[in-house]
PDB file of C-alpha atoms in Angstrom:
ATOM      1  CA  UNK U 666     -16.218 -54.569  24.800  1.00 58.00           C
ATOM      2  CA  UNK U 667     -14.547 -51.778  25.415  1.00 59.00           C
ATOM      3  CA  UNK U 668     -14.789 -48.620  22.860  1.00 87.00           C
ATOM      4  CA  UNK U 669     -12.682 -45.264  22.156  1.00 92.00           C
ATOM      5  CA  UNK U 670     -14.769 -42.964  21.058  1.00 94.00           C
ATOM      6  CA  UNK U 671     -12.274 -40.447  18.639  1.00 96.00           C
ATOM      7  CA  UNK U 672     -13.743 -37.202  16.875  1.00 96.00           C
ATOM      8  CA  UNK U 673     -13.755 -36.231  14.553  1.00 96.00           C
ATOM      9  CA  UNK U 674     -13.210 -38.454  12.051  1.00 95.00           C
ATOM     10  CA  UNK U 675     -12.153 -35.854   9.604  1.00 96.00           C
ATOM     11  CA  UNK U 676     -11.444 -32.383   9.319  1.00 97.00           C
ATOM     12  CA  UNK U 677     -10.080 -29.854   6.909  1.00 97.00           C
ATOM     13  CA  UNK U 678      -8.820 -26.320   7.655  1.00 95.00           C
ATOM     14  CA  UNK U 679      -7.227 -23.596   6.807  1.00 96.00           C
ATOM     15  CA  UNK U 680      -3.185 -23.038   7.413  1.00 96.00           C
ATOM     16  CA  UNK U 681      -2.436 -21.364  10.114  1.00 96.00           C
ATOM     17  CA  UNK U 682      -5.535 -22.478  12.064  1.00 96.00           C
ATOM     18  CA  UNK U 683      -5.900 -24.668  15.724  1.00 97.00           C
ATOM     19  CA  UNK U 684      -7.714 -27.981  15.268  1.00 97.00           C
ATOM     20  CA  UNK U 685      -8.173 -30.292  18.540  1.00 97.00           C
ATOM     21  CA  UNK U 686      -8.780 -34.025  18.516  1.00 97.00           C
ATOM     22  CA  UNK U 687     -10.851 -35.721  21.086  1.00 96.00           C
ATOM     23  CA  UNK U 688     -10.365 -39.348  22.169  1.00 95.00           C
ATOM     24  CA  UNK U 689     -12.785 -40.661  24.974  1.00 94.00           C
ATOM     25  CA  UNK U 690     -12.575 -44.053  26.770  1.00 90.00           C
ATOM     26  CA  UNK U 691     -16.254 -44.823  26.808  1.00 89.00           C
ATOM     27  CA  UNK U 692     -16.606 -47.819  29.547  1.00 82.00           C
ATOM     28  CA  UNK U 693     -13.443 -47.603  31.326  1.00 81.00           C
ATOM     29  CA  UNK U 694     -11.311 -45.353  32.941  1.00 84.00           C
ATOM     30  CA  UNK U 695      -8.181 -44.873  30.732  1.00 84.00           C
ATOM     31  CA  UNK U 696      -5.363 -44.393  33.010  1.00 82.00           C
ATOM     32  CA  UNK U 697      -2.986 -43.896  29.918  1.00 86.00           C
ATOM     33  CA  UNK U 698      -3.425 -42.654  26.527  1.00 90.00           C
ATOM     34  CA  UNK U 699      -1.374 -42.859  23.441  1.00 92.00           C
ATOM     35  CA  UNK U 700      -1.472 -40.415  20.423  1.00 95.00           C
ATOM     36  CA  UNK U 701      -0.007 -41.854  17.198  1.00 95.00           C
ATOM     37  CA  UNK U 702       0.353 -40.341  13.607  1.00 96.00           C
ATOM     38  CA  UNK U 703       0.096 -42.162  10.434  1.00 95.00           C
ATOM     39  CA  UNK U 704       1.222 -41.166   6.705  1.00 94.00           C
ATOM     40  CA  UNK U 705      -0.285 -43.022   3.988  1.00 90.00           C
ATOM     41  CA  UNK U 706       1.056 -46.847   3.185  1.00 88.00           C
ATOM     42  CA  UNK U 707       3.401 -46.194   6.729  1.00 91.00           C
ATOM     43  CA  UNK U 708       3.284 -47.352  10.238  1.00 92.00           C
ATOM     44  CA  UNK U 709       1.745 -45.888  13.183  1.00 93.00           C
ATOM     45  CA  UNK U 710       4.418 -43.101  14.805  1.00 93.00           C
ATOM     46  CA  UNK U 711       4.317 -42.859  18.086  1.00 93.00           C
ATOM     47  CA  UNK U 712       3.747 -38.966  18.974  1.00 95.00           C
ATOM     48  CA  UNK U 713       3.375 -38.993  22.731  1.00 93.00           C
ATOM     49  CA  UNK U 714       2.476 -40.857  25.947  1.00 90.00           C
ATOM     50  CA  UNK U 715      -0.588 -39.540  28.380  1.00 88.00           C
ATOM     51  CA  UNK U 716      -0.973 -40.580  31.887  1.00 84.00           C
ATOM     52  CA  UNK U 717      -4.154 -38.633  33.741  1.00 80.00           C
ATOM     53  CA  UNK U 718      -3.450 -35.999  35.614  1.00 79.00           C
ATOM     54  CA  UNK U 719       0.730 -35.041  34.180  1.00 82.00           C
ATOM     55  CA  UNK U 720       2.370 -34.101  31.447  1.00 86.00           C
ATOM     56  CA  UNK U 721       2.816 -35.988  28.675  1.00 90.00           C
ATOM     57  CA  UNK U 722       5.777 -37.522  27.415  1.00 91.00           C
ATOM     58  CA  UNK U 723       6.512 -36.740  23.863  1.00 94.00           C
ATOM     59  CA  UNK U 724       8.984 -38.798  21.861  1.00 93.00           C
ATOM     60  CA  UNK U 725      11.505 -37.620  20.573  1.00 92.00           C
ATOM     61  CA  UNK U 726      11.440 -35.192  16.709  1.00 93.00           C
ATOM     62  CA  UNK U 727       7.429 -34.866  17.983  1.00 95.00           C
ATOM     63  CA  UNK U 728       7.035 -30.352  19.194  1.00 94.00           C
ATOM     64  CA  UNK U 729       5.807 -30.270  22.405  1.00 92.00           C
ATOM     65  CA  UNK U 730       4.348 -26.855  21.724  1.00 94.00           C
ATOM     66  CA  UNK U 731       2.914 -27.459  18.321  1.00 95.00           C
ATOM     67  CA  UNK U 732       0.839 -31.147  19.357  1.00 96.00           C
ATOM     68  CA  UNK U 733      -0.825 -29.977  22.892  1.00 95.00           C
ATOM     69  CA  UNK U 734      -1.565 -32.927  24.665  1.00 94.00           C
ATOM     70  CA  UNK U 735      -4.054 -33.007  27.518  1.00 90.00           C
ATOM     71  CA  UNK U 736      -5.780 -35.649  29.774  1.00 87.00           C
ATOM     72  CA  UNK U 737      -7.223 -34.112  32.324  1.00 80.00           C
ATOM     73  CA  UNK U 738      -9.633 -36.977  33.331  1.00 87.00           C
ATOM     74  CA  UNK U 739      -9.431 -41.181  32.926  1.00 87.00           C
ATOM     75  CA  UNK U 740     -12.165 -40.911  30.076  1.00 90.00           C
ATOM     76  CA  UNK U 741     -10.900 -38.056  28.119  1.00 92.00           C
ATOM     77  CA  UNK U 742      -7.609 -37.203  26.032  1.00 93.00           C
ATOM     78  CA  UNK U 743      -7.447 -34.391  23.590  1.00 95.00           C
ATOM     79  CA  UNK U 744      -4.388 -33.858  20.680  1.00 96.00           C
ATOM     80  CA  UNK U 745      -4.235 -30.180  19.419  1.00 97.00           C
ATOM     81  CA  UNK U 746      -2.555 -29.109  16.423  1.00 97.00           C
ATOM     82  CA  UNK U 747      -1.497 -25.521  17.025  1.00 96.00           C
ATOM     83  CA  UNK U 748      -1.005 -23.284  14.119  1.00 96.00           C
ATOM     84  CA  UNK U 749      -1.601 -25.961  11.429  1.00 96.00           C
ATOM     85  CA  UNK U 750       0.216 -26.287   8.362  1.00 96.00           C
ATOM     86  CA  UNK U 751       0.109 -28.568   4.975  1.00 96.00           C
ATOM     87  CA  UNK U 752       2.859 -30.756   6.764  1.00 95.00           C
ATOM     88  CA  UNK U 753       1.199 -31.385   9.711  1.00 96.00           C
ATOM     89  CA  UNK U 754      -1.941 -32.970   7.099  1.00 96.00           C
ATOM     90  CA  UNK U 755      -1.808 -36.969   8.471  1.00 96.00           C
ATOM     91  CA  UNK U 756      -4.113 -39.652  10.222  1.00 97.00           C
ATOM     92  CA  UNK U 757      -4.008 -39.611  13.671  1.00 97.00           C
ATOM     93  CA  UNK U 758      -4.901 -41.813  16.175  1.00 96.00           C
ATOM     94  CA  UNK U 759      -5.485 -42.345  19.674  1.00 95.00           C
ATOM     95  CA  UNK U 760      -5.391 -45.504  21.797  1.00 93.00           C
ATOM     96  CA  UNK U 761      -6.348 -46.302  25.657  1.00 90.00           C
ATOM     97  CA  UNK U 762      -5.237 -48.348  28.229  1.00 83.00           C
ATOM     98  CA  UNK U 763      -6.792 -49.015  31.054  1.00 71.00           C
ATOM     99  CA  UNK U 764      -9.546 -50.524  33.513  1.00 61.00           C
ATOM    100  CA  UNK U 765      -9.599 -53.823  35.842  1.00 59.00           C
ATOM    101  CA  UNK U 766      -8.236 -57.269  34.632  1.00 58.00           C
ATOM    102  CA  UNK U 767      -8.827 -58.502  31.259  1.00 54.00           C
ATOM    103  CA  UNK U 768      -9.668 -55.207  30.389  1.00 49.00           C
ATOM    104  CA  UNK U 769      -6.562 -53.728  31.590  1.00 56.00           C
ATOM    105  CA  UNK U 770      -4.668 -56.171  29.140  1.00 63.00           C
ATOM    106  CA  UNK U 771      -5.697 -54.383  26.063  1.00 70.00           C
ATOM    107  CA  UNK U 772      -5.092 -51.200  24.316  1.00 80.00           C
ATOM    108  CA  UNK U 773      -7.880 -50.192  22.453  1.00 87.00           C
ATOM    109  CA  UNK U 774      -7.823 -48.069  19.469  1.00 92.00           C
ATOM    110  CA  UNK U 775      -9.839 -44.748  18.368  1.00 94.00           C
ATOM    111  CA  UNK U 776     -11.199 -44.910  14.662  1.00 94.00           C
ATOM    112  CA  UNK U 777      -8.812 -42.076  13.828  1.00 96.00           C
ATOM    113  CA  UNK U 778      -8.455 -38.477  12.518  1.00 97.00           C
ATOM    114  CA  UNK U 779      -7.491 -37.711   9.079  1.00 97.00           C
ATOM    115  CA  UNK U 780      -6.428 -33.834   9.191  1.00 97.00           C
ATOM    116  CA  UNK U 781      -5.966 -31.381   5.903  1.00 97.00           C
ATOM    117  CA  UNK U 782      -4.311 -28.384   6.126  1.00 96.00           C
ATOM    118  CA  UNK U 783      -5.018 -26.664   3.250  1.00 95.00           C
TER     119      UNK U 783
ATOM    120  CA  UNK H1027      12.554 -49.019  18.838  1.00 68.00           C
ATOM    121  CA  UNK H1028       9.718 -51.654  18.008  1.00 71.00           C
ATOM    122  CA  UNK H1029      10.623 -55.233  19.834  1.00 85.00           C
ATOM    123  CA  UNK H1030       8.978 -56.865  16.903  1.00 93.00           C
ATOM    124  CA  UNK H1031       9.677 -58.272  13.181  1.00 94.00           C
ATOM    125  CA  UNK H1032       7.634 -59.221  10.497  1.00 96.00           C
ATOM    126  CA  UNK H1033       7.511 -60.133   6.569  1.00 97.00           C
ATOM    127  CA  UNK H1034       6.306 -56.991   4.897  1.00 96.00           C
ATOM    128  CA  UNK H1035       3.758 -58.824   3.024  1.00 97.00           C
ATOM    129  CA  UNK H1036       2.330 -61.546   2.227  1.00 97.00           C
ATOM    130  CA  UNK H1037      -0.522 -63.066  -0.338  1.00 97.00           C
ATOM    131  CA  UNK H1038      -3.265 -65.753   0.422  1.00 96.00           C
ATOM    132  CA  UNK H1039      -5.919 -67.644  -1.351  1.00 97.00           C
ATOM    133  CA  UNK H1040      -9.584 -66.997  -0.051  1.00 97.00           C
ATOM    134  CA  UNK H1041     -11.143 -69.653   2.039  1.00 97.00           C
ATOM    135  CA  UNK H1042      -7.186 -70.809   2.679  1.00 97.00           C
ATOM    136  CA  UNK H1043      -5.312 -70.671   6.000  1.00 97.00           C
ATOM    137  CA  UNK H1044      -3.282 -67.149   6.505  1.00 98.00           C
ATOM    138  CA  UNK H1045       0.020 -67.856   8.275  1.00 98.00           C
ATOM    139  CA  UNK H1046       1.107 -64.545   9.774  1.00 98.00           C
ATOM    140  CA  UNK H1047       4.722 -64.757  11.425  1.00 97.00           C
ATOM    141  CA  UNK H1048       6.461 -62.492  13.807  1.00 97.00           C
ATOM    142  CA  UNK H1049       9.491 -62.444  15.470  1.00 96.00           C
ATOM    143  CA  UNK H1050      10.118 -61.013  19.065  1.00 94.00           C
ATOM    144  CA  UNK H1051      13.307 -62.604  20.113  1.00 93.00           C
ATOM    145  CA  UNK H1052      14.286 -59.830  22.484  1.00 90.00           C
ATOM    146  CA  UNK H1053      10.524 -60.282  24.646  1.00 90.00           C
ATOM    147  CA  UNK H1054      10.993 -60.227  28.247  1.00 87.00           C
ATOM    148  CA  UNK H1055       8.849 -62.427  31.131  1.00 86.00           C
ATOM    149  CA  UNK H1056       6.010 -59.482  31.796  1.00 83.00           C
ATOM    150  CA  UNK H1057       5.410 -58.930  27.891  1.00 87.00           C
ATOM    151  CA  UNK H1058       2.196 -60.172  26.000  1.00 89.00           C
ATOM    152  CA  UNK H1059       1.965 -60.579  22.783  1.00 92.00           C
ATOM    153  CA  UNK H1060      -0.581 -58.563  21.061  1.00 92.00           C
ATOM    154  CA  UNK H1061      -1.774 -59.062  17.415  1.00 95.00           C
ATOM    155  CA  UNK H1062      -3.714 -55.604  15.595  1.00 94.00           C
ATOM    156  CA  UNK H1063      -5.053 -55.199  12.106  1.00 96.00           C
ATOM    157  CA  UNK H1064      -5.482 -52.229  10.301  1.00 96.00           C
ATOM    158  CA  UNK H1065      -8.299 -51.424   7.329  1.00 93.00           C
ATOM    159  CA  UNK H1066      -7.250 -48.643   5.431  1.00 84.00           C
ATOM    160  CA  UNK H1067      -8.115 -45.056   7.079  1.00 83.00           C
ATOM    161  CA  UNK H1068      -9.562 -46.944  10.190  1.00 91.00           C
ATOM    162  CA  UNK H1069      -8.173 -47.357  13.717  1.00 93.00           C
ATOM    163  CA  UNK H1070      -6.356 -50.725  14.206  1.00 93.00           C
ATOM    164  CA  UNK H1071      -8.555 -53.700  15.616  1.00 92.00           C
ATOM    165  CA  UNK H1072      -7.843 -55.806  18.309  1.00 90.00           C
ATOM    166  CA  UNK H1073      -7.344 -59.570  17.245  1.00 94.00           C
ATOM    167  CA  UNK H1074      -5.993 -61.681  19.818  1.00 93.00           C
ATOM    168  CA  UNK H1075      -3.527 -62.136  22.518  1.00 91.00           C
ATOM    169  CA  UNK H1076      -1.246 -64.055  24.445  1.00 92.00           C
ATOM    170  CA  UNK H1077       1.675 -64.682  27.483  1.00 91.00           C
ATOM    171  CA  UNK H1078       3.132 -67.751  26.369  1.00 90.00           C
ATOM    172  CA  UNK H1079      -0.016 -70.755  25.574  1.00 89.00           C
ATOM    173  CA  UNK H1080      -1.475 -71.160  22.597  1.00 94.00           C
ATOM    174  CA  UNK H1081      -4.924 -68.766  22.768  1.00 95.00           C
ATOM    175  CA  UNK H1082      -7.852 -69.150  19.934  1.00 96.00           C
ATOM    176  CA  UNK H1083     -10.837 -66.637  19.602  1.00 95.00           C
ATOM    177  CA  UNK H1084     -13.720 -66.340  16.924  1.00 94.00           C
ATOM    178  CA  UNK H1085     -11.151 -64.120  15.016  1.00 94.00           C
ATOM    179  CA  UNK H1086      -7.899 -66.407  14.934  1.00 97.00           C
ATOM    180  CA  UNK H1087      -5.148 -68.810  16.916  1.00 98.00           C
ATOM    181  CA  UNK H1088      -1.957 -67.497  18.084  1.00 98.00           C
ATOM    182  CA  UNK H1089       0.950 -69.882  18.249  1.00 97.00           C
ATOM    183  CA  UNK H1090       3.729 -69.180  20.493  1.00 96.00           C
ATOM    184  CA  UNK H1091       6.933 -71.093  20.508  1.00 96.00           C
ATOM    185  CA  UNK H1092       8.521 -72.300  23.786  1.00 95.00           C
ATOM    186  CA  UNK H1093      10.799 -69.843  24.332  1.00 94.00           C
ATOM    187  CA  UNK H1094       8.305 -67.181  23.250  1.00 95.00           C
ATOM    188  CA  UNK H1095      10.472 -65.170  20.717  1.00 95.00           C
ATOM    189  CA  UNK H1096       8.189 -66.101  17.857  1.00 96.00           C
ATOM    190  CA  UNK H1097       4.694 -66.306  17.126  1.00 97.00           C
ATOM    191  CA  UNK H1098       2.387 -67.072  14.177  1.00 97.00           C
ATOM    192  CA  UNK H1099      -1.222 -65.966  14.094  1.00 98.00           C
ATOM    193  CA  UNK H1100      -3.461 -67.485  12.040  1.00 98.00           C
ATOM    194  CA  UNK H1101      -6.270 -66.668  10.387  1.00 97.00           C
ATOM    195  CA  UNK H1102      -8.239 -70.527   9.435  1.00 97.00           C
ATOM    196  CA  UNK H1103     -10.121 -69.757   6.394  1.00 96.00           C
ATOM    197  CA  UNK H1104      -9.269 -66.335   4.873  1.00 97.00           C
ATOM    198  CA  UNK H1105     -11.985 -64.041   2.993  1.00 97.00           C
ATOM    199  CA  UNK H1106     -11.492 -61.068   1.075  1.00 97.00           C
ATOM    200  CA  UNK H1107     -12.017 -59.032   3.786  1.00 95.00           C
ATOM    201  CA  UNK H1108      -9.148 -59.979   5.828  1.00 97.00           C
ATOM    202  CA  UNK H1109      -7.078 -58.394   3.556  1.00 97.00           C
ATOM    203  CA  UNK H1110      -5.308 -55.339   5.918  1.00 97.00           C
ATOM    204  CA  UNK H1111      -2.179 -54.582   7.567  1.00 97.00           C
ATOM    205  CA  UNK H1112      -1.344 -56.892  10.533  1.00 98.00           C
ATOM    206  CA  UNK H1113       1.095 -55.702  13.270  1.00 96.00           C
ATOM    207  CA  UNK H1114       2.337 -57.385  16.236  1.00 95.00           C
ATOM    208  CA  UNK H1115       3.391 -56.275  18.860  1.00 92.00           C
ATOM    209  CA  UNK H1116       4.564 -56.872  22.758  1.00 89.00           C
ATOM    210  CA  UNK H1117       2.724 -55.092  25.543  1.00 83.00           C
ATOM    211  CA  UNK H1118       3.897 -55.154  29.338  1.00 79.00           C
ATOM    212  CA  UNK H1119       1.324 -56.343  31.642  1.00 72.00           C
ATOM    213  CA  UNK H1120      -0.076 -53.255  33.808  1.00 66.00           C
ATOM    214  CA  UNK H1121       2.800 -50.923  32.484  1.00 63.00           C
ATOM    215  CA  UNK H1122       2.479 -47.653  31.284  1.00 61.00           C
ATOM    216  CA  UNK H1123       5.603 -47.990  28.712  1.00 66.00           C
ATOM    217  CA  UNK H1124       5.149 -46.110  25.342  1.00 70.00           C
ATOM    218  CA  UNK H1125       3.880 -48.900  22.381  1.00 78.00           C
ATOM    219  CA  UNK H1126       6.073 -48.822  19.147  1.00 81.00           C
ATOM    220  CA  UNK H1127       4.731 -50.646  16.329  1.00 86.00           C
ATOM    221  CA  UNK H1128       6.536 -52.074  13.782  1.00 87.00           C
ATOM    222  CA  UNK H1129       6.129 -52.051  10.020  1.00 90.00           C
ATOM    223  CA  UNK H1130       3.534 -54.782  10.170  1.00 95.00           C
ATOM    224  CA  UNK H1131       2.435 -57.512   7.199  1.00 97.00           C
ATOM    225  CA  UNK H1132       0.423 -56.255   4.681  1.00 97.00           C
ATOM    226  CA  UNK H1133      -1.940 -59.467   3.740  1.00 98.00           C
ATOM    227  CA  UNK H1134      -3.616 -59.618   0.364  1.00 97.00           C
ATOM    228  CA  UNK H1135      -6.357 -62.171   0.542  1.00 97.00           C
ATOM    229  CA  UNK H1136      -7.046 -62.895  -3.133  1.00 96.00           C
ATOM    230  CA  UNK H1137     -10.066 -64.906  -5.020  1.00 95.00           C
TER     231      UNK H1137
END
């Protein structure tokens, strides 16, 4: 089945640094990618939706200048947390949708990235 | 806002069937019902989806009511490894609308 690869799985960084998270669709073209954030024991919170070649659409309350999303190709989207602070520590998950036929009907998720900002 | 509501938690004895309900009373005609589950610190795993007919695969069965306003995910013989948070979401077919998750149901399978 279709696979979405997300890297890194875990990152620890100092406050003030920027962190980039990659999300790749391995065997299908992802026309749409979604980025979620999840705090412990809570549900996934949608941060933004990105379509290939266009600017991402951010949810209310999500700072676009802090969470930079790039979806430059049909197989890759990146989320960059700029000038990270301890409150940005969270579990970030990407998902992708695309392909044709039955694949198009599904939403596939990456394995998530645990970000810890010291 | 999420278009689905689920009970926050459920328990199930190992080997018994786990029946997880989901309410989606505002579902529209072109929206599918999808079920995912998430084990701690992992990305959600696809389980099953359907439009209006009942569906079955190697993991579970999905029962959708005739009016499509609710559905039930059935794990026929729950195991300890089925302990997870189960999410029911509605997804438009061929549409790129944002996808909002509800709170899900935390299923605890006990020995």
